[in-house]
Short mmCIF file of N, CA and C in Angstrom, two decimals:
data_model
loop_
_atom_site.label_atom_id
_atom_site.label_comp_id
_atom_site.label_asym_id
_atom_site.label_seq_id
_atom_site.Cartn_x
_atom_site.Cartn_y
_atom_site.Cartn_z
N GLN A 10 66.83 42.84 67.75
CA GLN A 10 68.17 43.01 68.29
C GLN A 10 68.87 44.16 67.56
N VAL A 11 69.62 44.93 68.32
CA VAL A 11 70.33 46.07 67.77
C VAL A 11 71.82 45.76 67.65
N GLN A 12 72.44 46.24 66.57
CA GLN A 12 73.88 46.11 66.37
C GLN A 12 74.55 47.43 66.71
N LEU A 13 75.60 47.38 67.51
CA LEU A 13 76.26 48.59 68.00
C LEU A 13 77.73 48.58 67.60
N VAL A 14 78.18 49.67 67.00
CA VAL A 14 79.56 49.82 66.58
C VAL A 14 80.12 51.10 67.18
N GLU A 15 81.22 50.97 67.94
CA GLU A 15 81.81 52.07 68.65
C GLU A 15 83.05 52.59 67.94
N SER A 16 83.36 53.86 68.18
CA SER A 16 84.59 54.46 67.71
C SER A 16 85.04 55.51 68.71
N GLY A 17 86.31 55.91 68.60
CA GLY A 17 86.83 56.93 69.49
C GLY A 17 87.97 56.46 70.38
N VAL A 18 88.59 55.33 70.03
CA VAL A 18 89.74 54.85 70.78
C VAL A 18 90.79 55.94 70.87
N GLY A 19 91.38 56.10 72.06
CA GLY A 19 92.37 57.14 72.18
C GLY A 19 93.27 57.02 73.38
N LEU A 20 94.41 57.67 73.26
CA LEU A 20 95.35 57.86 74.35
C LEU A 20 95.42 59.35 74.61
N VAL A 21 95.15 59.75 75.83
CA VAL A 21 95.08 61.16 76.16
C VAL A 21 95.74 61.41 77.51
N GLN A 22 96.32 62.58 77.67
CA GLN A 22 96.92 62.95 78.95
C GLN A 22 95.85 63.36 79.95
N ALA A 23 96.17 63.21 81.22
CA ALA A 23 95.26 63.65 82.26
C ALA A 23 94.87 65.11 82.04
N GLY A 24 93.60 65.40 82.21
CA GLY A 24 93.08 66.73 81.97
C GLY A 24 92.57 66.95 80.57
N GLY A 25 92.83 66.01 79.67
CA GLY A 25 92.40 66.13 78.30
C GLY A 25 90.99 65.67 78.08
N SER A 26 90.57 65.67 76.81
CA SER A 26 89.21 65.34 76.43
C SER A 26 89.19 64.32 75.31
N LEU A 27 88.09 63.59 75.24
CA LEU A 27 87.89 62.60 74.20
C LEU A 27 86.40 62.40 74.01
N ARG A 28 85.99 62.15 72.77
CA ARG A 28 84.59 61.90 72.46
C ARG A 28 84.43 60.51 71.86
N LEU A 29 83.57 59.71 72.45
CA LEU A 29 83.25 58.39 71.95
C LEU A 29 81.92 58.43 71.21
N SER A 30 81.81 57.61 70.17
CA SER A 30 80.58 57.50 69.41
C SER A 30 80.18 56.04 69.29
N CYS A 31 78.89 55.81 69.14
CA CYS A 31 78.35 54.48 68.98
C CYS A 31 77.21 54.56 67.99
N VAL A 32 77.34 53.87 66.86
CA VAL A 32 76.32 53.88 65.82
C VAL A 32 75.54 52.58 65.87
N ALA A 33 74.23 52.70 65.90
CA ALA A 33 73.35 51.54 65.96
C ALA A 33 72.71 51.29 64.61
N SER A 34 72.60 50.03 64.25
CA SER A 34 71.92 49.66 63.02
C SER A 34 70.43 49.51 63.27
N GLY A 35 69.67 49.46 62.20
CA GLY A 35 68.24 49.24 62.31
C GLY A 35 67.44 50.52 62.41
N ARG A 36 66.14 50.36 62.50
CA ARG A 36 65.22 51.50 62.52
C ARG A 36 64.61 51.75 63.89
N THR A 37 65.04 51.02 64.90
CA THR A 37 64.40 51.08 66.21
C THR A 37 65.29 51.66 67.29
N PHE A 38 66.30 52.44 66.92
CA PHE A 38 67.21 53.02 67.90
C PHE A 38 66.48 53.80 68.98
N SER A 39 65.47 54.55 68.59
CA SER A 39 64.76 55.40 69.54
C SER A 39 63.92 54.62 70.53
N THR A 40 63.78 53.32 70.37
CA THR A 40 63.03 52.51 71.33
C THR A 40 63.90 52.02 72.48
N TYR A 41 65.20 52.28 72.42
CA TYR A 41 66.14 51.79 73.42
C TYR A 41 66.62 52.89 74.34
N SER A 42 66.65 52.58 75.63
CA SER A 42 67.50 53.34 76.53
C SER A 42 68.94 52.94 76.23
N MET A 43 69.86 53.87 76.36
CA MET A 43 71.25 53.62 76.02
C MET A 43 72.16 53.97 77.18
N GLY A 44 73.29 53.31 77.23
CA GLY A 44 74.24 53.59 78.28
C GLY A 44 75.67 53.37 77.85
N TRP A 45 76.56 53.91 78.64
CA TRP A 45 77.99 53.65 78.50
C TRP A 45 78.46 52.91 79.74
N ILE A 46 79.16 51.80 79.52
CA ILE A 46 79.69 50.96 80.57
C ILE A 46 81.20 50.87 80.36
N ARG A 47 81.97 50.83 81.42
CA ARG A 47 83.41 50.68 81.27
C ARG A 47 83.93 49.54 82.14
N GLN A 48 85.06 49.00 81.72
CA GLN A 48 85.71 47.94 82.47
C GLN A 48 87.21 48.21 82.49
N ALA A 49 87.72 48.50 83.67
CA ALA A 49 89.14 48.71 83.86
C ALA A 49 89.84 47.38 84.06
N PRO A 50 91.15 47.32 83.81
CA PRO A 50 91.87 46.06 83.99
C PRO A 50 91.69 45.48 85.38
N GLY A 51 91.30 44.22 85.44
CA GLY A 51 91.12 43.55 86.71
C GLY A 51 89.89 43.95 87.49
N LYS A 52 89.04 44.78 86.91
CA LYS A 52 87.86 45.27 87.60
C LYS A 52 86.58 44.77 86.93
N GLU A 53 85.49 44.84 87.66
CA GLU A 53 84.19 44.49 87.10
C GLU A 53 83.67 45.63 86.23
N ARG A 54 82.71 45.30 85.40
CA ARG A 54 82.06 46.33 84.58
C ARG A 54 81.39 47.37 85.48
N GLU A 55 81.46 48.62 85.06
CA GLU A 55 80.93 49.72 85.84
C GLU A 55 80.03 50.59 84.97
N PHE A 56 78.83 50.85 85.43
CA PHE A 56 77.95 51.80 84.77
C PHE A 56 78.55 53.19 84.83
N VAL A 57 78.58 53.88 83.70
CA VAL A 57 79.14 55.22 83.62
C VAL A 57 78.04 56.27 83.43
N ALA A 58 77.21 56.06 82.43
CA ALA A 58 76.16 57.03 82.10
C ALA A 58 75.05 56.34 81.34
N GLY A 59 73.83 56.86 81.48
CA GLY A 59 72.70 56.33 80.77
C GLY A 59 71.78 57.44 80.31
N ILE A 60 71.03 57.18 79.25
CA ILE A 60 70.13 58.18 78.67
C ILE A 60 68.87 57.49 78.17
N SER A 61 67.73 58.11 78.42
CA SER A 61 66.46 57.55 78.00
C SER A 61 66.24 57.74 76.51
N ARG A 62 65.15 57.19 76.00
CA ARG A 62 64.93 57.09 74.56
C ARG A 62 64.99 58.42 73.83
N PHE A 63 64.46 59.46 74.45
CA PHE A 63 64.43 60.77 73.80
C PHE A 63 65.29 61.80 74.53
N GLY A 64 66.15 61.33 75.41
CA GLY A 64 67.11 62.19 76.06
C GLY A 64 66.58 62.95 77.26
N SER A 65 65.37 62.65 77.70
CA SER A 65 64.78 63.40 78.79
C SER A 65 65.37 63.05 80.15
N ASN A 66 65.83 61.83 80.30
CA ASN A 66 66.37 61.36 81.57
C ASN A 66 67.81 60.91 81.38
N ILE A 67 68.70 61.48 82.16
CA ILE A 67 70.12 61.21 82.06
C ILE A 67 70.68 60.92 83.44
N TYR A 68 71.56 59.93 83.51
CA TYR A 68 72.14 59.52 84.79
C TYR A 68 73.63 59.30 84.62
N TYR A 69 74.38 59.63 85.67
CA TYR A 69 75.82 59.44 85.69
C TYR A 69 76.24 58.80 87.00
N THR A 70 77.28 58.00 86.94
CA THR A 70 77.90 57.56 88.17
C THR A 70 78.63 58.75 88.79
N ASP A 71 78.74 58.75 90.10
CA ASP A 71 79.26 59.92 90.81
C ASP A 71 80.64 60.34 90.34
N SER A 72 81.48 59.40 90.01
CA SER A 72 82.86 59.71 89.69
C SER A 72 83.03 60.50 88.38
N VAL A 73 82.01 60.53 87.53
CA VAL A 73 82.13 61.25 86.26
C VAL A 73 81.22 62.46 86.17
N LYS A 74 80.40 62.70 87.17
CA LYS A 74 79.50 63.85 87.14
C LYS A 74 80.28 65.14 87.01
N GLY A 75 79.84 66.00 86.10
CA GLY A 75 80.52 67.25 85.86
C GLY A 75 81.66 67.16 84.88
N ARG A 76 82.05 65.95 84.50
CA ARG A 76 83.15 65.76 83.56
C ARG A 76 82.71 65.09 82.26
N PHE A 77 81.77 64.16 82.35
CA PHE A 77 81.30 63.42 81.18
C PHE A 77 79.90 63.89 80.80
N THR A 78 79.60 63.84 79.51
CA THR A 78 78.27 64.18 79.01
C THR A 78 77.81 63.12 78.03
N ILE A 79 76.68 62.50 78.33
CA ILE A 79 76.09 61.53 77.41
C ILE A 79 75.01 62.23 76.59
N SER A 80 74.92 61.89 75.32
CA SER A 80 73.90 62.46 74.45
C SER A 80 73.58 61.47 73.34
N ARG A 81 72.49 61.73 72.64
CA ARG A 81 72.12 60.87 71.52
C ARG A 81 71.48 61.68 70.42
N ASP A 82 71.62 61.19 69.20
CA ASP A 82 70.98 61.77 68.04
C ASP A 82 70.22 60.64 67.37
N ASN A 83 68.93 60.57 67.63
CA ASN A 83 68.14 59.46 67.11
C ASN A 83 68.03 59.48 65.58
N ALA A 84 68.08 60.66 64.98
CA ALA A 84 68.04 60.74 63.53
C ALA A 84 69.27 60.11 62.89
N LYS A 85 70.38 60.08 63.62
CA LYS A 85 71.62 59.48 63.14
C LYS A 85 71.90 58.12 63.78
N ASN A 86 70.99 57.64 64.59
CA ASN A 86 71.17 56.37 65.29
C ASN A 86 72.50 56.33 66.06
N THR A 87 72.83 57.44 66.70
CA THR A 87 74.15 57.57 67.30
C THR A 87 74.08 58.00 68.76
N LEU A 88 74.89 57.36 69.57
CA LEU A 88 75.08 57.69 70.97
C LEU A 88 76.48 58.27 71.15
N TYR A 89 76.61 59.26 72.02
CA TYR A 89 77.89 59.92 72.25
C TYR A 89 78.24 59.94 73.73
N LEU A 90 79.53 59.96 74.00
CA LEU A 90 80.02 60.24 75.33
C LEU A 90 81.17 61.23 75.21
N GLN A 91 80.92 62.45 75.66
CA GLN A 91 81.96 63.47 75.70
C GLN A 91 82.64 63.39 77.05
N MET A 92 83.94 63.17 77.06
CA MET A 92 84.71 63.00 78.28
C MET A 92 85.70 64.15 78.40
N ASP A 93 85.57 64.93 79.44
CA ASP A 93 86.45 66.05 79.71
C ASP A 93 87.14 65.85 81.05
N SER A 94 88.22 66.59 81.26
CA SER A 94 88.97 66.51 82.52
C SER A 94 89.29 65.07 82.87
N LEU A 95 89.79 64.34 81.90
CA LEU A 95 90.05 62.92 82.10
C LEU A 95 91.14 62.67 83.14
N ARG A 96 90.97 61.58 83.85
CA ARG A 96 91.89 61.17 84.91
C ARG A 96 92.44 59.79 84.60
N PRO A 97 93.62 59.46 85.12
CA PRO A 97 94.16 58.11 84.88
C PRO A 97 93.19 57.01 85.30
N GLU A 98 92.42 57.22 86.33
CA GLU A 98 91.47 56.21 86.78
C GLU A 98 90.29 56.01 85.83
N ASP A 99 90.17 56.87 84.81
CA ASP A 99 89.17 56.67 83.78
C ASP A 99 89.62 55.65 82.73
N THR A 100 90.87 55.23 82.80
CA THR A 100 91.39 54.26 81.85
C THR A 100 90.58 52.97 81.92
N ALA A 101 90.05 52.54 80.77
CA ALA A 101 89.19 51.36 80.72
C ALA A 101 88.80 51.09 79.28
N VAL A 102 88.21 49.93 79.07
CA VAL A 102 87.50 49.68 77.83
C VAL A 102 86.08 50.19 78.02
N TYR A 103 85.63 51.00 77.10
CA TYR A 103 84.30 51.59 77.18
C TYR A 103 83.37 50.92 76.18
N TYR A 104 82.19 50.54 76.64
CA TYR A 104 81.19 49.88 75.82
C TYR A 104 79.92 50.73 75.75
N CYS A 105 79.35 50.85 74.57
CA CYS A 105 77.98 51.34 74.52
C CYS A 105 77.05 50.15 74.67
N ALA A 106 75.89 50.38 75.22
CA ALA A 106 74.97 49.30 75.51
C ALA A 106 73.54 49.79 75.39
N ALA A 107 72.64 48.86 75.11
CA ALA A 107 71.24 49.19 74.88
C ALA A 107 70.33 48.34 75.75
N SER A 108 69.21 48.93 76.13
CA SER A 108 68.20 48.23 76.91
C SER A 108 66.82 48.64 76.46
N GLN A 109 65.90 47.71 76.44
CA GLN A 109 64.51 48.01 76.11
C GLN A 109 63.64 48.20 77.34
N THR A 110 64.25 48.34 78.49
CA THR A 110 63.50 48.64 79.70
C THR A 110 62.96 50.06 79.63
N LEU A 111 61.85 50.29 80.30
CA LEU A 111 61.23 51.61 80.27
C LEU A 111 62.11 52.64 80.96
N ARG A 112 62.65 52.28 82.11
CA ARG A 112 63.55 53.17 82.83
C ARG A 112 64.99 52.92 82.39
N VAL A 113 65.84 53.91 82.58
CA VAL A 113 67.24 53.80 82.20
C VAL A 113 67.97 52.96 83.24
N PRO A 114 68.53 51.82 82.84
CA PRO A 114 69.29 51.03 83.82
C PRO A 114 70.52 51.78 84.30
N GLN A 115 70.83 51.60 85.57
CA GLN A 115 72.02 52.21 86.15
C GLN A 115 73.01 51.17 86.67
N THR A 116 72.86 49.95 86.18
CA THR A 116 73.81 48.89 86.47
C THR A 116 74.18 48.21 85.16
N ALA A 117 75.42 47.79 85.05
CA ALA A 117 75.91 47.21 83.81
C ALA A 117 75.12 45.97 83.40
N GLY A 118 74.81 45.13 84.37
CA GLY A 118 74.16 43.86 84.08
C GLY A 118 72.76 43.98 83.52
N ALA A 119 72.15 45.14 83.62
CA ALA A 119 70.79 45.33 83.14
C ALA A 119 70.72 45.59 81.65
N TYR A 120 71.84 45.84 81.01
CA TYR A 120 71.86 46.10 79.58
C TYR A 120 71.99 44.81 78.80
N ALA A 121 71.15 44.63 77.81
CA ALA A 121 71.09 43.37 77.08
C ALA A 121 71.98 43.34 75.84
N TYR A 122 72.24 44.49 75.23
CA TYR A 122 72.98 44.56 73.98
C TYR A 122 74.21 45.43 74.14
N TRP A 123 75.32 44.98 73.55
CA TRP A 123 76.61 45.61 73.79
C TRP A 123 77.38 45.84 72.49
N GLY A 124 78.13 46.93 72.46
CA GLY A 124 79.08 47.14 71.39
C GLY A 124 80.35 46.35 71.63
N GLN A 125 81.33 46.53 70.74
CA GLN A 125 82.56 45.74 70.81
C GLN A 125 83.56 46.25 71.83
N GLY A 126 83.38 47.46 72.30
CA GLY A 126 84.29 48.06 73.25
C GLY A 126 85.38 48.87 72.57
N THR A 127 85.78 49.95 73.21
CA THR A 127 86.85 50.79 72.68
C THR A 127 87.76 51.20 73.84
N GLN A 128 89.07 51.12 73.62
CA GLN A 128 90.04 51.38 74.68
C GLN A 128 90.26 52.87 74.85
N VAL A 129 90.18 53.31 76.09
CA VAL A 129 90.54 54.67 76.46
C VAL A 129 91.64 54.59 77.51
N THR A 130 92.77 55.23 77.22
CA THR A 130 93.90 55.23 78.14
C THR A 130 94.26 56.67 78.48
N VAL A 131 94.29 56.97 79.76
CA VAL A 131 94.61 58.31 80.24
C VAL A 131 95.92 58.24 80.99
N SER A 132 96.92 58.95 80.50
CA SER A 132 98.23 58.95 81.12
C SER A 132 98.35 60.11 82.10
N SER A 133 99.20 59.93 83.10
CA SER A 133 99.40 60.96 84.11
C SER A 133 100.56 61.86 83.76
#
């Protein structure tokens, strides 16, 4: 089991940028596909972005394509989400998540391990 700790809570104006980080404990970070999931108030969890073990395969939900960038540094056991051109509808709690599936899950429910969540609020 992997332990995930997120950082990067922020309040930002529409059009601004924010970078989220997620640090994983243990020596097996590179064995996990990783993803970012968000949950807006009153909404279900939504897959945002996913990345394969060595970064070769990357997926985004349509609403963030061209604005968000997922990346990982396995030497630092760290997952990142760079968010640019933020919109009020991006406001949500963002979670990093891990999966040991071979392919990168593109649904929230497919991820087995979760961080604590970090609040991102985008004002208009």
